[in-house]
Short mmCIF file of N, CA and C in Angstrom, two decimals:
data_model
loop_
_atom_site.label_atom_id
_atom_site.label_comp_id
_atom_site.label_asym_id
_atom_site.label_seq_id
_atom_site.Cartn_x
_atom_site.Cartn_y
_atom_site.Cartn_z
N UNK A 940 -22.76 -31.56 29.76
CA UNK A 940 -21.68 -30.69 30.17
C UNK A 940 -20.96 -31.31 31.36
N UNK A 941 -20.03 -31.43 31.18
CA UNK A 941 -18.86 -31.89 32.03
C UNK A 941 -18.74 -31.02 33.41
N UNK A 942 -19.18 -31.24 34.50
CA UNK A 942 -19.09 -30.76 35.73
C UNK A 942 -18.08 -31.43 37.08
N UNK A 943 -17.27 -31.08 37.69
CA UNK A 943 -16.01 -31.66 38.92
C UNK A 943 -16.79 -30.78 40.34
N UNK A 944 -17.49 -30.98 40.92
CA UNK A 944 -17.81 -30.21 41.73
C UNK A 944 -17.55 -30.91 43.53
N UNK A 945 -16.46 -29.96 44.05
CA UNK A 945 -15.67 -30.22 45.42
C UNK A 945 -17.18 -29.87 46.55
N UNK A 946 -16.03 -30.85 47.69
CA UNK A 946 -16.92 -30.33 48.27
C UNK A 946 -16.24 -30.97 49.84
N UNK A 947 -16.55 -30.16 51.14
CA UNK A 947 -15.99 -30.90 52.58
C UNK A 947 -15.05 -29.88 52.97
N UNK A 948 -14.86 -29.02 52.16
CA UNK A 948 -13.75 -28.03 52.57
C UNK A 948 -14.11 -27.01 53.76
N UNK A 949 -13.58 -26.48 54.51
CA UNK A 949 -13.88 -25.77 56.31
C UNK A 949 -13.12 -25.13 57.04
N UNK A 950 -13.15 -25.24 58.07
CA UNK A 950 -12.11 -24.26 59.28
C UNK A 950 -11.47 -25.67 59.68
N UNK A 951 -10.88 -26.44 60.01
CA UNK A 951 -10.18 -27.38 61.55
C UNK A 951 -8.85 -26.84 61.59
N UNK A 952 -8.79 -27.53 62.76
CA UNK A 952 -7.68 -27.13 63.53
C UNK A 952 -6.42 -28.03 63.18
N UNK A 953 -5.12 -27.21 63.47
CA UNK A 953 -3.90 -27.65 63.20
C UNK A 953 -4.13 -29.46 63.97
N UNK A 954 -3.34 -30.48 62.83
CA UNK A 954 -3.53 -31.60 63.56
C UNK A 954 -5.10 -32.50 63.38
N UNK A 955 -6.26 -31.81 62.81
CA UNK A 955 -7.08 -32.66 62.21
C UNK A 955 -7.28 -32.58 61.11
N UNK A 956 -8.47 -33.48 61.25
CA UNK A 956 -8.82 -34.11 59.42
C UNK A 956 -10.40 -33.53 58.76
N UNK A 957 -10.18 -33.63 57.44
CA UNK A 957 -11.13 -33.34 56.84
C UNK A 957 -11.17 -34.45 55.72
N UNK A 958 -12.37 -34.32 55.22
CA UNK A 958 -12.74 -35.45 54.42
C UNK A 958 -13.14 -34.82 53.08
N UNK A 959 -12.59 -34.26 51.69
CA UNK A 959 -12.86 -33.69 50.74
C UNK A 959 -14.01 -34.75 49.35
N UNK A 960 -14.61 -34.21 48.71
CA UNK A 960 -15.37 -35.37 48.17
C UNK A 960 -15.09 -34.21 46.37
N UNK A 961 -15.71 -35.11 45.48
CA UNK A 961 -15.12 -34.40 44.20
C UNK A 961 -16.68 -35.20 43.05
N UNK A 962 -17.76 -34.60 43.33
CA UNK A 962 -18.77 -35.13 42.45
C UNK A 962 -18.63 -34.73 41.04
N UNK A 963 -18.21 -35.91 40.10
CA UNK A 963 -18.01 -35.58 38.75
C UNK A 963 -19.64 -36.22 37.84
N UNK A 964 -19.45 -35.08 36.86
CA UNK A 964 -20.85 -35.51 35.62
C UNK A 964 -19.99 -36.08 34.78
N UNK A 965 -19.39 -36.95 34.76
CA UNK A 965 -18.75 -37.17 33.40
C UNK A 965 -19.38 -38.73 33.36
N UNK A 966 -19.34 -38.59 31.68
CA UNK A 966 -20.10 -39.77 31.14
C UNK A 966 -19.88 -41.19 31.78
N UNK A 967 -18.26 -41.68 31.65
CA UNK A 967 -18.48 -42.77 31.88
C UNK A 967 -16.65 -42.60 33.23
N UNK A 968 -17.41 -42.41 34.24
CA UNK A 968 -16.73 -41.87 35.57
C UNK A 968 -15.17 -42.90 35.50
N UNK A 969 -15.20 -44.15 35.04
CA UNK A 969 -13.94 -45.07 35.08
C UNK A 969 -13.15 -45.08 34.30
N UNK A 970 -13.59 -44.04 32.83
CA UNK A 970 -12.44 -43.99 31.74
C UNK A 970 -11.21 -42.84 32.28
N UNK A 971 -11.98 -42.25 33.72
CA UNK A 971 -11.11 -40.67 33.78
C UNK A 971 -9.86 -41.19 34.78
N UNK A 972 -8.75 -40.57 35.04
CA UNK A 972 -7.59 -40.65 35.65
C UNK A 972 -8.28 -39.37 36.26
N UNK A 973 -8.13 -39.33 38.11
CA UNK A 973 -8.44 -38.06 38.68
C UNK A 973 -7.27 -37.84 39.69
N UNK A 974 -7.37 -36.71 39.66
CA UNK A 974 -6.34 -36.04 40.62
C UNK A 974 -6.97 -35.10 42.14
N UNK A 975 -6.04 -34.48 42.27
CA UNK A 975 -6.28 -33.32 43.73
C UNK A 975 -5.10 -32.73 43.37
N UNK A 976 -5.32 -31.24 43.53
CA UNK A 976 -4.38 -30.53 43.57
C UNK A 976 -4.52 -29.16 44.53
N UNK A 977 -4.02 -28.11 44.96
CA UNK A 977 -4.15 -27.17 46.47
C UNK A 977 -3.40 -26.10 45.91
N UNK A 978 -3.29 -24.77 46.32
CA UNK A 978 -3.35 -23.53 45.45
C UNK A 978 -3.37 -23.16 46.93
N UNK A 979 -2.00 -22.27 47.66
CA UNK A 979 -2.02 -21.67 48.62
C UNK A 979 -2.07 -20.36 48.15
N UNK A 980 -2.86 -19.25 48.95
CA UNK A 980 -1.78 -17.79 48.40
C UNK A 980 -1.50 -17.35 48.72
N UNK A 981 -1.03 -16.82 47.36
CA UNK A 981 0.29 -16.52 46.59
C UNK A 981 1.59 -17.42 46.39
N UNK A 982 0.86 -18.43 46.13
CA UNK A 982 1.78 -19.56 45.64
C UNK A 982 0.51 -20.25 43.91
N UNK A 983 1.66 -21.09 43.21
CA UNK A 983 1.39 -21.55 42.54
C UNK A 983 0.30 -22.95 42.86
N UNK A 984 -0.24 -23.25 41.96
CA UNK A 984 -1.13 -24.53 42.18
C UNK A 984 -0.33 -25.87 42.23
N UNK A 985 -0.52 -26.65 43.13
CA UNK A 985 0.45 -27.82 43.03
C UNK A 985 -0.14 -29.26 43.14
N UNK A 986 0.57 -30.30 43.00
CA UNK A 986 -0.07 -31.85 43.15
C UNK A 986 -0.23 -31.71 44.59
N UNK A 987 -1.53 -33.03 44.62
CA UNK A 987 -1.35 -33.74 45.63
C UNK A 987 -1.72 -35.25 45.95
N UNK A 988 -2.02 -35.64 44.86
CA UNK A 988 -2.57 -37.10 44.91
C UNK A 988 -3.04 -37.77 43.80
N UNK A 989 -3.06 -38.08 42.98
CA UNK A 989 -3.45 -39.02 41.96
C UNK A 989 -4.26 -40.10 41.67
N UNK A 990 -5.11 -40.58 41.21
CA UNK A 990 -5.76 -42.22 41.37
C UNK A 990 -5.98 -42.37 39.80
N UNK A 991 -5.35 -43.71 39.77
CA UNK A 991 -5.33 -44.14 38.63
C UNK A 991 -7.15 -44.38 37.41
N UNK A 992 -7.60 -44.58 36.72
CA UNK A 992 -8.80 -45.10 36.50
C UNK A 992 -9.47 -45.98 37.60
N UNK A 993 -8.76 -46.93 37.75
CA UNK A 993 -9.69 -47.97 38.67
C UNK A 993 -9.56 -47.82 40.07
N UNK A 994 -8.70 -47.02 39.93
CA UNK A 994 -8.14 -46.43 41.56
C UNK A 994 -7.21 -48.05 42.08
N UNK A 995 -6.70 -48.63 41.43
CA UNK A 995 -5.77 -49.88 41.81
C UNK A 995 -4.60 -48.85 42.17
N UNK A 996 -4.26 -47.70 41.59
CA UNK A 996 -2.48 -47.34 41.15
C UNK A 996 -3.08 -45.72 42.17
N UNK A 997 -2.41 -44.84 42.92
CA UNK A 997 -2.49 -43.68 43.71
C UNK A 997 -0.89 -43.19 43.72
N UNK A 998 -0.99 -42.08 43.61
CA UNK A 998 0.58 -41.33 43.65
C UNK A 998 0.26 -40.18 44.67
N UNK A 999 1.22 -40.19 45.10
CA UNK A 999 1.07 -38.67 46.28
C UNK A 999 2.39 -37.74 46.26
N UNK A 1000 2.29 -36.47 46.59
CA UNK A 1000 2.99 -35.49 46.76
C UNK A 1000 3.78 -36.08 47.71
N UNK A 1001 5.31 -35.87 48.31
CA UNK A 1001 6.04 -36.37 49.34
C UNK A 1001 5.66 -35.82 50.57
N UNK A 1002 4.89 -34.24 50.60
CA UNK A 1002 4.66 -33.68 51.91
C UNK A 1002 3.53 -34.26 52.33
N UNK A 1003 2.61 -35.14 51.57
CA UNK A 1003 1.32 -35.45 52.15
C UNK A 1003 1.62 -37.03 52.46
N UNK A 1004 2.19 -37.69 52.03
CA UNK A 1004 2.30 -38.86 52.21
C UNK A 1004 2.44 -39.39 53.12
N UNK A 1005 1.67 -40.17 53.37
CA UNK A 1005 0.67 -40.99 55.12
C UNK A 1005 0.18 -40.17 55.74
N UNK A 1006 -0.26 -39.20 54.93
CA UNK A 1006 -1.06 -38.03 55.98
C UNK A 1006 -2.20 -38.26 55.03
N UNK A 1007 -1.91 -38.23 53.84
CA UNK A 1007 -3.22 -38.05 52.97
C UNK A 1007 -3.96 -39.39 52.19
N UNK A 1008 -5.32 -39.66 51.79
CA UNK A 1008 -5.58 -40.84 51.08
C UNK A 1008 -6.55 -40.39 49.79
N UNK A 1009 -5.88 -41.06 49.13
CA UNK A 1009 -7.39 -40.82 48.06
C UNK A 1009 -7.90 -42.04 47.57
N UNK A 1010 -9.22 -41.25 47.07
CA UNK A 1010 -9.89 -42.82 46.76
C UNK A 1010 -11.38 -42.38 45.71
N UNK A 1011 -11.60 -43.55 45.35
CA UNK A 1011 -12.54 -43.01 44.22
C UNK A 1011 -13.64 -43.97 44.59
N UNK A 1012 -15.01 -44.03 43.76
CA UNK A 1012 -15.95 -44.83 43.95
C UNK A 1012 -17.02 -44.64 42.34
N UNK A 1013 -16.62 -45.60 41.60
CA UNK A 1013 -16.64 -45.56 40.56
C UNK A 1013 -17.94 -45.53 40.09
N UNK A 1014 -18.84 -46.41 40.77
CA UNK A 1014 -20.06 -46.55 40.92
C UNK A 1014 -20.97 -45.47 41.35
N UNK A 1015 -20.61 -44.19 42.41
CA UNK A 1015 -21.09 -43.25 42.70
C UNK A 1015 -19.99 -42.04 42.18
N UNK A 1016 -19.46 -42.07 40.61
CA UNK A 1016 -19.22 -41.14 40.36
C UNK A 1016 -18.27 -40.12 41.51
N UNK A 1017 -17.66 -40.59 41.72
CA UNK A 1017 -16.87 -39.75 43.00
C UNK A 1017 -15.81 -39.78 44.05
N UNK A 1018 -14.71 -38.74 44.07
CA UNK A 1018 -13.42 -39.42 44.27
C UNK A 1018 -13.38 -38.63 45.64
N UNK A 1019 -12.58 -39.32 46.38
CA UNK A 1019 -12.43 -38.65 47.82
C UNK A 1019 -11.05 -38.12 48.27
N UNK A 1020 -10.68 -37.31 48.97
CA UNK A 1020 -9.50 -37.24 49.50
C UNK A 1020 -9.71 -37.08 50.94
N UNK A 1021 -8.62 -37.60 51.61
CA UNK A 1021 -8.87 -38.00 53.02
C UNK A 1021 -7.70 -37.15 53.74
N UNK A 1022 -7.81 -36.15 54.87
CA UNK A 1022 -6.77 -35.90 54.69
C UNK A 1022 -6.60 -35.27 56.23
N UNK A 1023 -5.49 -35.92 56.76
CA UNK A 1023 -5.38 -36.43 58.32
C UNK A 1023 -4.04 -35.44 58.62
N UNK A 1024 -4.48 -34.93 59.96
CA UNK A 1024 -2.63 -34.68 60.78
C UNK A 1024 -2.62 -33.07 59.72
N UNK A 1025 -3.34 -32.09 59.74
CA UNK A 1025 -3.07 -31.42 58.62
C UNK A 1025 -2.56 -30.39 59.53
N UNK A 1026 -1.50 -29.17 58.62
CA UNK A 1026 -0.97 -28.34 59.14
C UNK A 1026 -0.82 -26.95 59.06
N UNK A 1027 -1.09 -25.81 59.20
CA UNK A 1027 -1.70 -24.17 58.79
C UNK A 1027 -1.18 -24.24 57.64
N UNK A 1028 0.97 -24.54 57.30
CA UNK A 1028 0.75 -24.36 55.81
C UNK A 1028 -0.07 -24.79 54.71
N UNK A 1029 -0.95 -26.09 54.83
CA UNK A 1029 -1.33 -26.97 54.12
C UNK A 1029 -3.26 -25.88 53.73
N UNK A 1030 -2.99 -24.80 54.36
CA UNK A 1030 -4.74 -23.62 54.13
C UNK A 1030 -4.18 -23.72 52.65
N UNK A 1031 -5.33 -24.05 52.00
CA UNK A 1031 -5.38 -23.76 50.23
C UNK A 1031 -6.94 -23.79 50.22
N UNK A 1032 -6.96 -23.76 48.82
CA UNK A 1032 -8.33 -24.11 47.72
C UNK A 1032 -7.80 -25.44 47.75
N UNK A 1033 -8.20 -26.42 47.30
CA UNK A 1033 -8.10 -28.03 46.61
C UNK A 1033 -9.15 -28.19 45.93
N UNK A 1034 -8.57 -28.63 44.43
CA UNK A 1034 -8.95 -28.82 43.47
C UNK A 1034 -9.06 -30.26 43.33
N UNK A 1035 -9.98 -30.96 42.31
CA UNK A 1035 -10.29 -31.86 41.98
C UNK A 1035 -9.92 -31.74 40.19
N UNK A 1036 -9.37 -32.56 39.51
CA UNK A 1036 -8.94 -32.80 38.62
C UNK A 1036 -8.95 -33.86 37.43
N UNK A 1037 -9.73 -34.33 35.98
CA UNK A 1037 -10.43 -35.26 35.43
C UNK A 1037 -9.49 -35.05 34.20
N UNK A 1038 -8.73 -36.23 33.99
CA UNK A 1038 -8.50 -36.51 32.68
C UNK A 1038 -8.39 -37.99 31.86
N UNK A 1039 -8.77 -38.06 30.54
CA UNK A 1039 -9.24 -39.84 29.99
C UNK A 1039 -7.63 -40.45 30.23
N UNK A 1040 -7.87 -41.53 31.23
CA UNK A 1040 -6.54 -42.28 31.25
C UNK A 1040 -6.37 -43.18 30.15
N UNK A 1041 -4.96 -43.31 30.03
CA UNK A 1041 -4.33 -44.27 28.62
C UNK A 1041 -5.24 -46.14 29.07
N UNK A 1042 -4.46 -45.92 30.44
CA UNK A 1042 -5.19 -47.34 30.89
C UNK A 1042 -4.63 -47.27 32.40
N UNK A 1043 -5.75 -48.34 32.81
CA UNK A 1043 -6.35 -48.91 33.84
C UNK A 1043 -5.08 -48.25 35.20
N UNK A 1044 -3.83 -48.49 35.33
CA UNK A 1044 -2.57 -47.75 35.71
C UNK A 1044 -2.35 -46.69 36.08
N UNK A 1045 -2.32 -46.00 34.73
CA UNK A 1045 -1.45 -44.45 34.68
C UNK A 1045 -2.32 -43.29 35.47
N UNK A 1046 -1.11 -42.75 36.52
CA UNK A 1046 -1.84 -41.57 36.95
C UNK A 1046 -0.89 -40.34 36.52
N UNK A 1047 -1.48 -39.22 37.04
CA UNK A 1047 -1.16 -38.00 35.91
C UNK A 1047 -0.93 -37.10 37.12
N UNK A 1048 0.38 -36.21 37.50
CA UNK A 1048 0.76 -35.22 38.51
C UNK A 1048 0.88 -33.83 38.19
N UNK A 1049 0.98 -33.41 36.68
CA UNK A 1049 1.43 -32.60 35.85
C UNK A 1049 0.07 -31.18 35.76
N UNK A 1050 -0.32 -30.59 36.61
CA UNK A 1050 -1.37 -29.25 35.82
C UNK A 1050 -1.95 -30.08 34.37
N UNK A 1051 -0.91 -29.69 33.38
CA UNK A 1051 -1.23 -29.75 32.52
C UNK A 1051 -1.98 -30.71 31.60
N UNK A 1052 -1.87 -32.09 32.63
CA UNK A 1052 -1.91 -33.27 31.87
C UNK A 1052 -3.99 -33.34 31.90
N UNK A 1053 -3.93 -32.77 32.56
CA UNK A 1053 -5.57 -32.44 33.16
C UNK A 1053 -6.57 -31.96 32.43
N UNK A 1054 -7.64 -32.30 32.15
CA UNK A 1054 -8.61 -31.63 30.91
C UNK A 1054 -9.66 -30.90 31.80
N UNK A 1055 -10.38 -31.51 32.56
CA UNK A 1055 -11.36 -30.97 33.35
C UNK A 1055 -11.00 -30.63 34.94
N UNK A 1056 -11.54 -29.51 34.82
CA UNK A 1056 -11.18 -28.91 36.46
C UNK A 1056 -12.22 -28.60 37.34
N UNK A 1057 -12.55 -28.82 38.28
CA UNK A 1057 -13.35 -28.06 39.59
C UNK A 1057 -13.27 -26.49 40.08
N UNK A 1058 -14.39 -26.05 40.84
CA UNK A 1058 -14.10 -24.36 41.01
C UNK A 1058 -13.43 -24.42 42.78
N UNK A 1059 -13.03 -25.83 43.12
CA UNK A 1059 -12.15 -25.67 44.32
C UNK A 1059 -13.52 -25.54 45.93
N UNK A 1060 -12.50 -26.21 46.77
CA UNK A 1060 -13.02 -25.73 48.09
C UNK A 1060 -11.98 -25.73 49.36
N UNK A 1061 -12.84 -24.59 49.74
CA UNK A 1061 -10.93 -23.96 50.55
C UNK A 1061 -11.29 -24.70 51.68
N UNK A 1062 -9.84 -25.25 52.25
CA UNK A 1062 -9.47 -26.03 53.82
C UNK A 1062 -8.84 -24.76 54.35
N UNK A 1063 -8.60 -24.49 55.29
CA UNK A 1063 -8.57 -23.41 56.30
C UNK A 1063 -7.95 -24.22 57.42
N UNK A 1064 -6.55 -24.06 57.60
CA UNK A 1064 -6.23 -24.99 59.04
C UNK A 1064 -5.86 -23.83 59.81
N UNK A 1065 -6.45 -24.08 61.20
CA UNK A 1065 -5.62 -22.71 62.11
C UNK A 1065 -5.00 -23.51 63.04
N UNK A 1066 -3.82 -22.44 63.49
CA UNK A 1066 -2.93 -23.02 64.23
C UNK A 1066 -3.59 -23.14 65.64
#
């Protein structure tokens, strides 16, 4: 059974960082294209980062960009998001996100494009 399970999510303060981690069971961890995505509420769920299969190729949302990093570790099953300078709007759930990439390249920004999902772990920034 296919499991995405988050994890690093907390209270900090406006202006620091947290370090999110995303332990996946999936068979063979380098065929998947993974994502991050954040769910404020009463807002919709949205992108935030992308890594290709090999993690060579990363796409980011424009509001996170040089604030945020992602990264994977193929070998320990597990993708990271790094995520620096953060700001009260940025309090969500963040999700972790698994789907089989075409190849080695392509990353995926789309909800939909996504097969396997995580049950989320909420960041909490206070001002």
């Amino acid at each position: 059974q296919v499991q995405l399970v988050e994890s690093g999510g907390g209270l900090v303060q406006s202006g620091g960082s947290r370090r999110l981690s995303c332990a996946a069971s999936l068979r063979t961890f380098s065929d998947y294209a993974m994502g991050w995505f954040r769910q404020a509420p009463g807002k919709e769920r949205e992108f935030v980062a992308a890594s290709s299969r090999s993690g060579s190729t990363t796409d980011y949302a424009d509001a996170v960009k040089d604030r945020f990093t992602i990264s994977r570790d193929n070998a320990q099953n597990t993708m990271y998001l790094q995520l620096n300078s953060l700001k009260p709007e940025e309090t969500a759930i963040y999700y972790c996100a698994a789907v089989i990439g075409s190849n080695q390249q392509s990353t995926y920004s789309r909800n939909y494009e996504y097969y396997y999902w995580g049950q989320g772990t909420q960041v909490t920034v206070s001002s």
